[in-house]
Amino acid sequence: LAGYIVERVSGEEFDSYVAHHIFQPLGMTHSTFEQPLPANLLPDMAKGYPQASKPAKPFEYVVAAPAGSLSSTGDDMGKFMMAHLANGTYNGGTILKPETAILMHKEQYVLAPPLPGMALGFYHEDRNGQVIIAHAGDTTVFHSDLHLFLNDNVGLFMSFNSAGKAGAVGAVRSQLFRDFTDRYFPAPATAPLPTWKDAKADGATMAGPYIMNRRADTSFFRALNVLGRVTVTSDKDGILQVSAFKSPGGVMRKWREVGHFYWQEVNGSSRMAARFVDGKMIGFTSDDEPPVLLFSPAPAWSNPWPLRLSCLYILLFTLLWPISMWARARYGARFQLEGSAAKANRLVHFAALWDVAVMAMWAVFLTMITSSGELTKAIDFPLLTIQLLGFLSIVSALIGVWNLVVVWRDGGRSWFAKITSVLIALALITFVYVQFTLHLVGTQTNF
């Protein structure tokens, strides 16, 4: 949106505008927003890897351009950083008026006081008494971070060409920033704050599941929110642990409350705070996260148990069918059901099998696009196909209900058969609920 505004106001294409008004004045001769890369920059392009053990990816196209579509070098980024440290000027070239740069660097919005807030484009990562602005950026295979220590004329830039195993680079770059700051700008010695008097009660308030506010919510990507829920736990003393906040070694960090809904990392310097609106706690964040990210209490639709239970019952029922068929064939036993009971039994097995197939298709599809990052028109056909096939799960649910009625009307059926028919009907109905709630059925390829 910001790029579009630049084009409307200037009358110039964004890529061209940035080249003329930022890159040229600063001498950033190896930077561009163009996709694909101009021929003169192709030899300089680094290879990007999903993981070090996998082949390199070709040049990565960013669909949401211009956001995230800058290709640059460490040397050029150094020039850009020095221009900001000098309030808009570098080596005789000017990209901002001093008063504009100062305004751009100033905190404009605070998500969760007393943690740092947002500037314009940059966000604050103030630490150890230092005024620090920053911005991070991630594509599928490249991961970068920029930090400016405004009062000390110091900049730190890092860029990685792989996310590493299980996204390890995220922890590495955060730890590098913290260690760099602590090494060169150590915090002044102060007495530790006492534990807040209501820590136990506040900890109990915080305990529970959360989801991040930066998420897809109106498309099939909503399903990933169910898998990415964050859990907060509180011990008997009100010490919190957050499943998403871990050390580089993968150990969950601990947080001690030192103010009203304000926590300090145990044996660390990071902070965490809750946000309130009209007296109601609506989420929390830490100063290790950009100050626009909030972990909000998880809504009912994100509860994974309906999906888990429906999957469990459907899968078990589907697996029992071939086992029972094999047993009858092995021992020469006759299928006991006849008429509508036999038909309902067979159809409900096919209904369960259909839902298993739909689950499998979604699992393969989501794994494919999240691992490859390919969100282009190439996925339109499989996406639309799976969404349309999902509508047939309504038929599966109706078959489940019909089978339940047939079983319970038959006075000769066992209680095991009756209870099983209830569980399978509930599982098939729940699966329909899950699909509609998570936007897994539809006719749209927009997301």
Coordinates of N, CA and C in Angstrom, one line a residue, residues 233-423:
T233 N 1.9 -20.7 30.5 CA 1.7 -21.5 31.7 C 2.2 -20.6 32.9
S234 N 1.7 -20.9 34.1 CA 2.1 -20.1 35.3 C 2.3 -21.1 36.4
D235 N 3.5 -21.0 37.1 CA 3.7 -21.9 38.2 C 3.1 -21.4 39.5
K236 N 3.4 -22.0 40.6 CA 2.7 -21.7 41.9 C 3.2 -20.3 42.4
D237 N 4.3 -19.8 41.8 CA 4.8 -18.4 42.2 C 4.4 -17.4 41.2
G238 N 3.7 -17.7 40.2 CA 3.3 -16.8 39.1 C 4.4 -16.6 38.1
I239 N 5.4 -17.4 38.1 CA 6.4 -17.4 37.0 C 5.8 -17.9 35.7
L240 N 5.9 -17.2 34.6 CA 5.3 -17.5 33.4 C 6.3 -18.2 32.4
Q241 N 5.8 -19.1 31.6 CA 6.6 -19.7 30.5 C 5.7 -19.6 29.3
V242 N 6.3 -19.1 28.1 CA 5.6 -19.0 26.9 C 6.2 -19.9 25.8
S243 N 5.3 -20.7 25.3 CA 5.8 -21.8 24.4 C 6.6 -21.2 23.2
A244 N 6.2 -20.0 22.8 CA 6.9 -19.4 21.6 C 8.2 -18.7 21.9
F245 N 8.5 -18.4 23.2 CA 9.7 -17.7 23.6 C 10.7 -18.7 24.2
K246 N 11.6 -19.0 23.3 CA 12.6 -20.0 23.7 C 14.0 -19.5 23.6
S247 N 15.0 -20.1 24.3 CA 16.4 -19.7 24.1 C 16.9 -20.3 22.8
P248 N 18.1 -19.9 22.4 CA 18.6 -20.5 21.1 C 18.8 -22.0 21.2
G249 N 18.9 -22.5 22.5 CA 19.0 -24.0 22.7 C 17.6 -24.7 22.7
G250 N 16.5 -23.9 22.5 CA 15.2 -24.5 22.5 C 14.5 -24.7 23.8
V251 N 15.1 -24.1 24.9 CA 14.5 -24.2 26.2 C 13.6 -23.0 26.4
M252 N 12.4 -23.2 27.0 CA 11.5 -22.1 27.2 C 12.0 -21.2 28.3
R253 N 12.0 -19.9 28.0 CA 12.5 -18.9 29.0 C 11.4 -18.7 30.1
K254 N 11.8 -18.2 31.2 CA 10.9 -17.9 32.3 C 10.8 -16.4 32.6
W255 N 9.6 -16.0 33.0 CA 9.4 -14.6 33.2 C 8.8 -14.3 34.5
R256 N 9.4 -13.3 35.2 CA 9.0 -12.9 36.6 C 8.3 -11.6 36.5
E257 N 7.1 -11.5 37.1 CA 6.4 -10.2 37.1 C 7.0 -9.2 38.1
V258 N 7.3 -8.0 37.5 CA 8.0 -7.0 38.3 C 7.1 -5.7 38.4
G259 N 6.0 -5.7 37.7 CA 5.0 -4.6 37.7 C 3.7 -5.2 37.3
H260 N 2.7 -4.4 37.3 CA 1.3 -4.9 37.0 C 1.3 -5.3 35.6
F261 N 1.2 -6.6 35.3 CA 1.2 -7.2 34.0 C 2.4 -6.8 33.2
Y262 N 3.6 -6.8 33.9 CA 4.9 -6.4 33.3 C 5.9 -7.4 33.8
W263 N 6.6 -8.1 32.9 CA 7.5 -9.2 33.3 C 8.9 -8.9 32.9
Q264 N 9.9 -9.5 33.6 CA 11.3 -9.4 33.3 C 11.7 -10.9 33.1
E265 N 12.5 -11.1 32.1 CA 13.1 -12.5 31.9 C 14.0 -12.9 33.0
V266 N 13.8 -14.1 33.5 CA 14.6 -14.6 34.6 C 16.0 -14.9 34.0
N267 N 17.0 -14.4 34.6 CA 18.4 -14.6 34.1 C 18.6 -14.0 32.7
G268 N 17.9 -12.9 32.4 CA 18.0 -12.3 31.1 C 17.5 -10.9 31.2
S269 N 17.6 -10.1 30.1 CA 17.2 -8.7 30.1 C 16.0 -8.4 29.2
S270 N 15.4 -9.4 28.6 CA 14.2 -9.1 27.8 C 13.0 -8.9 28.7
R271 N 12.0 -8.2 28.2 CA 10.8 -7.8 28.9 C 9.5 -8.2 28.2
M272 N 8.5 -8.4 29.0 CA 7.2 -8.8 28.4 C 6.1 -8.0 29.1
A273 N 5.1 -7.6 28.3 CA 4.0 -6.8 28.9 C 2.7 -7.2 28.2
A274 N 1.6 -6.9 29.0 CA 0.2 -7.2 28.4 C -0.4 -5.9 28.0
R275 N -1.3 -5.9 27.0 CA -2.0 -4.8 26.5 C -3.4 -4.8 27.0
F276 N -3.9 -3.6 27.4 CA -5.2 -3.5 27.9 C -6.0 -2.4 27.0
V277 N -7.2 -2.7 26.8 CA -8.2 -1.8 26.1 C -9.4 -1.7 26.9
D278 N -9.8 -0.5 27.4 CA -11.0 -0.3 28.2 C -10.9 -1.3 29.4
G279 N -9.7 -1.4 30.0 CA -9.6 -2.2 31.2 C -9.6 -3.7 31.0
K280 N -9.6 -4.2 29.8 CA -9.6 -5.6 29.5 C -8.3 -6.0 28.8
M281 N -7.7 -7.1 29.3 CA -6.4 -7.6 28.8 C -6.7 -8.3 27.4
I282 N -6.1 -7.8 26.4 CA -6.4 -8.3 25.0 C -5.2 -9.0 24.4
G283 N -4.1 -9.1 25.2 CA -3.0 -9.8 24.6 C -1.7 -9.4 25.3
F284 N -0.6 -10.0 24.8 CA 0.7 -9.6 25.4 C 1.8 -9.7 24.3
T285 N 2.9 -9.1 24.5 CA 4.1 -9.2 23.6 C 5.4 -9.1 24.4
S286 N 6.5 -9.2 23.8 CA 7.8 -8.9 24.4 C 8.6 -8.0 23.6
D287 N 9.7 -7.4 24.2 CA 10.5 -6.5 23.4 C 11.4 -7.2 22.5
D288 N 11.3 -8.5 22.4 CA 12.1 -9.3 21.4 C 11.3 -9.4 20.1
E289 N 10.0 -8.9 20.1 CA 9.1 -9.0 18.9 C 8.9 -7.6 18.4
P290 N 8.7 -7.4 17.1 CA 8.4 -6.1 16.6 C 7.1 -5.6 17.3
P291 N 7.1 -4.3 17.6 CA 6.0 -3.8 18.4 C 4.6 -3.6 17.7
V292 N 4.4 -4.5 16.8 CA 3.0 -4.6 16.2 C 2.5 -6.0 16.4
L293 N 3.3 -6.9 16.9 CA 2.8 -8.3 17.1 C 2.3 -8.5 18.5
L294 N 1.1 -9.0 18.6 CA 0.4 -9.2 19.8 C -0.1 -10.7 19.9
F295 N 0.1 -11.3 21.0 CA -0.5 -12.6 21.2 C -1.8 -12.5 21.9
S296 N -2.9 -12.7 21.2 CA -4.2 -12.5 21.8 C -4.8 -13.8 22.2
P297 N -5.7 -13.7 23.3 CA -6.4 -15.0 23.7 C -7.0 -15.7 22.5
A298 N -6.8 -17.0 22.5 CA -7.2 -17.8 21.3 C -8.7 -17.9 21.3
P299 N -9.4 -17.6 20.1 CA -10.8 -17.7 20.0 C -11.2 -19.2 19.9
A300 N -12.5 -19.4 20.1 CA -13.0 -20.8 20.1 C -12.7 -21.6 18.8
W301 N -12.7 -20.9 17.7 CA -12.5 -21.6 16.4 C -11.1 -22.1 16.3
S302 N -10.2 -21.6 17.1 CA -8.8 -22.1 16.9 C -8.5 -23.3 17.8
N303 N -9.5 -23.7 18.6 CA -9.3 -24.9 19.4 C -9.0 -26.1 18.5
P304 N -7.9 -26.8 18.7 CA -7.6 -28.0 17.8 C -8.4 -29.2 18.1
W305 N -9.1 -29.3 19.3 CA -9.7 -30.6 19.7 C -10.8 -31.0 18.8
P306 N -11.7 -30.2 18.2 CA -12.6 -30.7 17.3 C -12.0 -31.4 16.1
L307 N -10.9 -30.8 15.6 CA -10.2 -31.4 14.4 C -9.6 -32.7 14.9
R308 N -8.9 -32.7 16.0 CA -8.2 -33.9 16.5 C -9.2 -35.0 16.7
L309 N -10.3 -34.8 17.4 CA -11.2 -35.8 17.7 C -11.9 -36.4 16.5
S310 N -12.3 -35.4 15.6 CA -13.0 -35.9 14.3 C -12.0 -36.8 13.5
C311 N -10.7 -36.3 13.4 CA -9.7 -37.1 12.7 C -9.5 -38.5 13.3
L312 N -9.4 -38.5 14.7 CA -9.2 -39.7 15.4 C -10.3 -40.7 15.1
Y313 N -11.5 -40.3 15.3 CA -12.6 -41.3 15.2 C -12.8 -41.7 13.7
I314 N -12.6 -40.8 12.8 CA -12.8 -41.2 11.4 C -11.7 -42.1 11.0
L315 N -10.4 -41.8 11.4 CA -9.3 -42.7 11.0 C -9.4 -44.1 11.6
L316 N -9.8 -44.1 12.9 CA -9.9 -45.4 13.5 C -11.0 -46.2 12.9
F317 N -12.2 -45.6 12.6 CA -13.3 -46.3 12.0 C -12.9 -46.8 10.6
T318 N -12.1 -46.0 9.8 CA -11.7 -46.3 8.5 C -10.7 -47.5 8.5
L319 N -9.8 -47.5 9.5 CA -8.9 -48.6 9.7 C -9.5 -49.9 10.1
L320 N -10.6 -49.8 10.9 CA -11.3 -51.0 11.3 C -12.0 -51.8 10.2
W321 N -12.4 -51.0 9.2 CA -13.1 -51.6 8.1 C -12.3 -52.7 7.4
P322 N -11.1 -52.4 6.8 CA -10.3 -53.5 6.2 C -9.9 -54.6 7.1
I323 N -9.8 -54.3 8.4 CA -9.4 -55.3 9.4 C -10.6 -56.3 9.5
S324 N -11.8 -55.8 9.7 CA -13.0 -56.6 9.8 C -13.2 -57.4 8.5
M325 N -13.0 -56.8 7.3 CA -13.1 -57.6 6.1 C -12.1 -58.7 6.0
W326 N -10.9 -58.4 6.4 CA -9.9 -59.5 6.4 C -10.2 -60.6 7.3
A327 N -10.7 -60.2 8.5 CA -11.1 -61.3 9.5 C -12.2 -62.2 9.0
R328 N -13.2 -61.6 8.4 CA -14.3 -62.4 7.8 C -13.8 -63.3 6.7
A329 N -12.9 -62.8 5.9 CA -12.4 -63.6 4.8 C -11.5 -64.7 5.4
R330 N -10.8 -64.4 6.4 CA -9.8 -65.4 7.0 C -10.5 -66.5 7.6
Y331 N -11.6 -66.2 8.3 CA -12.3 -67.3 9.1 C -13.6 -67.7 8.5
G332 N -13.9 -67.2 7.3 CA -15.1 -67.6 6.6 C -16.4 -67.1 7.2
A333 N -16.4 -66.0 7.9 CA -17.5 -65.5 8.6 C -18.4 -64.7 7.6
R334 N -19.7 -64.8 7.8 CA -20.6 -64.1 6.9 C -20.9 -62.7 7.4
F335 N -21.0 -61.8 6.5 CA -21.4 -60.4 6.9 C -22.9 -60.5 7.4
Q336 N -23.1 -60.0 8.6 CA -24.4 -60.3 9.3 C -25.5 -59.3 8.9
L337 N -25.1 -58.1 8.4 CA -26.1 -57.1 8.2 C -26.8 -57.3 6.8
E338 N -28.0 -56.9 6.7 CA -28.8 -57.0 5.4 C -29.6 -55.7 5.2
G339 N -30.0 -55.5 4.0 CA -30.9 -54.5 3.7 C -30.4 -53.1 3.9
S340 N -31.2 -52.2 4.5 CA -30.8 -50.8 4.8 C -29.6 -50.8 5.8
A341 N -29.6 -51.7 6.7 CA -28.5 -51.7 7.7 C -27.2 -52.0 7.0
A342 N -27.1 -52.9 6.1 CA -25.9 -53.2 5.3 C -25.5 -52.0 4.5
K343 N -26.5 -51.4 3.8 CA -26.2 -50.3 2.9 C -25.7 -49.1 3.7
A344 N -26.3 -48.8 4.9 CA -25.8 -47.7 5.7 C -24.4 -48.0 6.2
N345 N -24.1 -49.2 6.6 CA -22.8 -49.6 7.1 C -21.8 -49.3 6.1
R346 N -22.0 -49.8 4.9 CA -21.0 -49.6 3.8 C -20.8 -48.2 3.4
L347 N -22.0 -47.5 3.3 CA -21.9 -46.0 2.9 C -21.1 -45.2 4.0
V348 N -21.3 -45.5 5.3 CA -20.7 -44.7 6.3 C -19.2 -44.9 6.3
H349 N -18.8 -46.2 5.9 CA -17.4 -46.4 5.8 C -16.8 -45.6 4.6
F350 N -17.5 -45.6 3.5 CA -17.1 -44.8 2.4 C -17.0 -43.3 2.7
A351 N -18.0 -42.9 3.5 CA -18.0 -41.5 4.0 C -16.8 -41.1 4.8
A352 N -16.5 -42.0 5.7 CA -15.3 -41.8 6.5 C -14.0 -41.8 5.7
L353 N -14.0 -42.7 4.7 CA -12.8 -42.8 3.8 C -12.7 -41.5 3.0
W354 N -13.8 -41.0 2.6 CA -13.8 -39.7 1.8 C -13.2 -38.6 2.6
D355 N -13.6 -38.5 3.9 CA -13.1 -37.4 4.7 C -11.6 -37.6 5.0
V356 N -11.2 -38.8 5.1 CA -9.7 -39.1 5.3 C -9.0 -38.6 4.1
A357 N -9.6 -38.9 2.9 CA -8.9 -38.4 1.7 C -8.8 -36.9 1.6
V358 N -9.9 -36.2 2.0 CA -9.8 -34.7 2.1 C -8.8 -34.2 3.0
M359 N -8.7 -34.9 4.2 CA -7.7 -34.5 5.2 C -6.3 -34.6 4.6
A360 N -6.1 -35.8 3.9 CA -4.8 -36.1 3.3 C -4.4 -35.0 2.3
M361 N -5.4 -34.7 1.4 CA -5.1 -33.7 0.4 C -4.8 -32.3 1.0
W362 N -5.5 -31.9 2.1 CA -5.1 -30.6 2.7 C -3.7 -30.7 3.3
A363 N -3.4 -31.8 4.0 CA -2.1 -32.0 4.6 C -1.0 -31.9 3.6
V364 N -1.2 -32.5 2.4 CA -0.1 -32.5 1.4 C 0.0 -31.1 0.8
F365 N -1.2 -30.5 0.5 CA -1.2 -29.1 -0.1 C -0.6 -28.1 0.8
L366 N -0.9 -28.1 2.1 CA -0.4 -27.1 3.0 C 1.1 -27.3 3.3
T367 N 1.5 -28.6 3.3 CA 2.9 -28.9 3.5 C 3.7 -28.4 2.2
M368 N 3.1 -28.6 1.1 CA 3.8 -28.2 -0.2 C 4.0 -26.7 -0.3
I369 N 3.0 -25.9 0.0 CA 3.1 -24.5 -0.2 C 3.9 -23.8 1.0
T370 N 3.8 -24.4 2.2 CA 4.6 -23.8 3.3 C 6.1 -24.1 3.2
S371 N 6.4 -25.2 2.6 CA 7.8 -25.6 2.5 C 8.4 -25.0 1.2
S372 N 7.6 -24.8 0.2 CA 8.2 -24.2 -1.1 C 8.0 -22.7 -1.2
G373 N 7.0 -22.2 -0.5 CA 6.8 -20.7 -0.6 C 6.2 -20.3 -1.9
E374 N 5.8 -21.3 -2.8 CA 5.2 -21.0 -4.1 C 3.7 -20.6 -4.0
L375 N 3.5 -19.3 -3.9 CA 2.1 -18.8 -3.8 C 1.7 -18.1 -5.1
T376 N 1.7 -18.8 -6.2 CA 1.4 -18.2 -7.5 C 0.2 -18.9 -8.1
K377 N -0.1 -18.5 -9.3 CA -1.3 -19.1 -10.0 C -1.2 -20.6 -10.2
A378 N 0.0 -21.1 -10.0 CA 0.2 -22.6 -10.2 C -0.6 -23.4 -9.2
I379 N -0.9 -22.8 -8.0 CA -1.6 -23.5 -7.0 C -3.1 -23.3 -7.1
D380 N -3.6 -22.5 -8.0 CA -5.0 -22.2 -8.1 C -5.9 -23.5 -8.3
F381 N -5.4 -24.3 -9.3 CA -6.2 -25.5 -9.6 C -6.3 -26.5 -8.5
P382 N -5.2 -26.9 -7.8 CA -5.3 -27.8 -6.7 C -6.1 -27.2 -5.5
L383 N -5.9 -25.9 -5.3 CA -6.6 -25.2 -4.2 C -8.1 -25.3 -4.4
L384 N -8.5 -24.9 -5.6 CA -10.0 -24.9 -6.0 C -10.6 -26.3 -5.9
T385 N -9.8 -27.2 -6.4 CA -10.2 -28.6 -6.4 C -10.5 -29.2 -5.0
I386 N -9.6 -28.9 -4.1 CA -9.7 -29.4 -2.7 C -10.9 -28.7 -2.0
Q387 N -11.0 -27.4 -2.3 CA -12.1 -26.7 -1.7 C -13.5 -27.2 -2.1
L388 N -13.6 -27.5 -3.4 CA -14.9 -28.0 -3.9 C -15.1 -29.4 -3.4
L389 N -14.1 -30.3 -3.4 CA -14.3 -31.6 -2.9 C -14.7 -31.6 -1.4
G390 N -14.3 -30.6 -0.7 CA -14.7 -30.5 0.7 C -16.2 -30.4 0.9
F391 N -16.9 -29.8 -0.1 CA -18.3 -29.7 0.1 C -19.0 -31.1 0.2
L392 N -18.4 -32.1 -0.4 CA -19.0 -33.5 -0.3 C -18.9 -34.1 1.1
S393 N -18.1 -33.4 2.0 CA -18.1 -33.9 3.4 C -19.5 -33.6 4.1
I394 N -20.3 -32.7 3.5 CA -21.6 -32.5 4.0 C -22.4 -33.8 3.8
V395 N -22.2 -34.4 2.6 CA -22.9 -35.7 2.3 C -22.4 -36.7 3.2
S396 N -21.1 -36.7 3.5 CA -20.6 -37.7 4.5 C -21.3 -37.6 5.8
A397 N -21.4 -36.3 6.3 CA -22.1 -36.1 7.6 C -23.5 -36.6 7.6
L398 N -24.3 -36.4 6.5 CA -25.6 -36.8 6.4 C -25.7 -38.3 6.4
I399 N -24.8 -39.0 5.7 CA -24.7 -40.4 5.8 C -24.5 -40.9 7.2
G400 N -23.6 -40.2 7.9 CA -23.3 -40.6 9.3 C -24.6 -40.5 10.1
V401 N -25.4 -39.5 9.9 CA -26.6 -39.3 10.7 C -27.6 -40.4 10.3
W402 N -27.7 -40.7 9.0 CA -28.6 -41.8 8.5 C -28.2 -43.1 9.1
N403 N -26.9 -43.4 9.1 CA -26.4 -44.6 9.7 C -26.8 -44.7 11.2
L404 N -26.6 -43.6 11.9 CA -27.0 -43.6 13.4 C -28.5 -43.9 13.6
V405 N -29.3 -43.3 12.7 CA -30.8 -43.6 12.9 C -31.1 -45.1 12.6
V406 N -30.4 -45.6 11.5 CA -30.7 -47.0 11.2 C -30.2 -48.0 12.3
V407 N -29.1 -47.7 12.8 CA -28.5 -48.5 13.9 C -29.4 -48.5 15.1
W408 N -29.8 -47.3 15.6 CA -30.6 -47.2 16.8 C -32.0 -47.7 16.6
R409 N -32.5 -47.7 15.4 CA -33.9 -48.3 15.2 C -33.9 -49.8 15.2
D410 N -32.7 -50.4 15.0 CA -32.6 -51.8 14.9 C -32.4 -52.4 16.3
G411 N -33.4 -53.0 16.8 CA -33.3 -53.5 18.2 C -32.3 -54.6 18.4
G412 N -31.8 -55.2 17.3 CA -30.9 -56.3 17.5 C -29.4 -55.9 17.5
R413 N -29.2 -54.6 17.3 CA -27.8 -54.1 17.2 C -27.2 -54.0 18.7
S414 N -25.9 -54.2 18.8 CA -25.3 -54.2 20.1 C -25.1 -52.7 20.5
W415 N -24.8 -52.6 21.8 CA -24.5 -51.2 22.4 C -23.2 -50.7 21.8
F416 N -22.3 -51.6 21.5 CA -21.0 -51.1 20.9 C -21.3 -50.5 19.5
A417 N -22.2 -51.2 18.7 CA -22.5 -50.6 17.4 C -23.3 -49.3 17.5
K418 N -24.1 -49.2 18.6 CA -24.9 -47.9 18.7 C -23.9 -46.8 19.1
I419 N -23.0 -47.0 20.1 CA -22.1 -46.0 20.5 C -21.2 -45.6 19.4
T420 N -20.7 -46.6 18.7 CA -19.8 -46.3 17.5 C -20.5 -45.4 16.5
S421 N -21.8 -45.7 16.2 CA -22.6 -44.9 15.2 C -22.7 -43.5 15.7
V422 N -22.8 -43.2 17.0 CA -22.9 -41.9 17.5 C -21.6 -41.2 17.3
L423 N -20.5 -41.8 17.7 CA -19.2 -41.2 17.6 C -18.8 -40.9 16.2

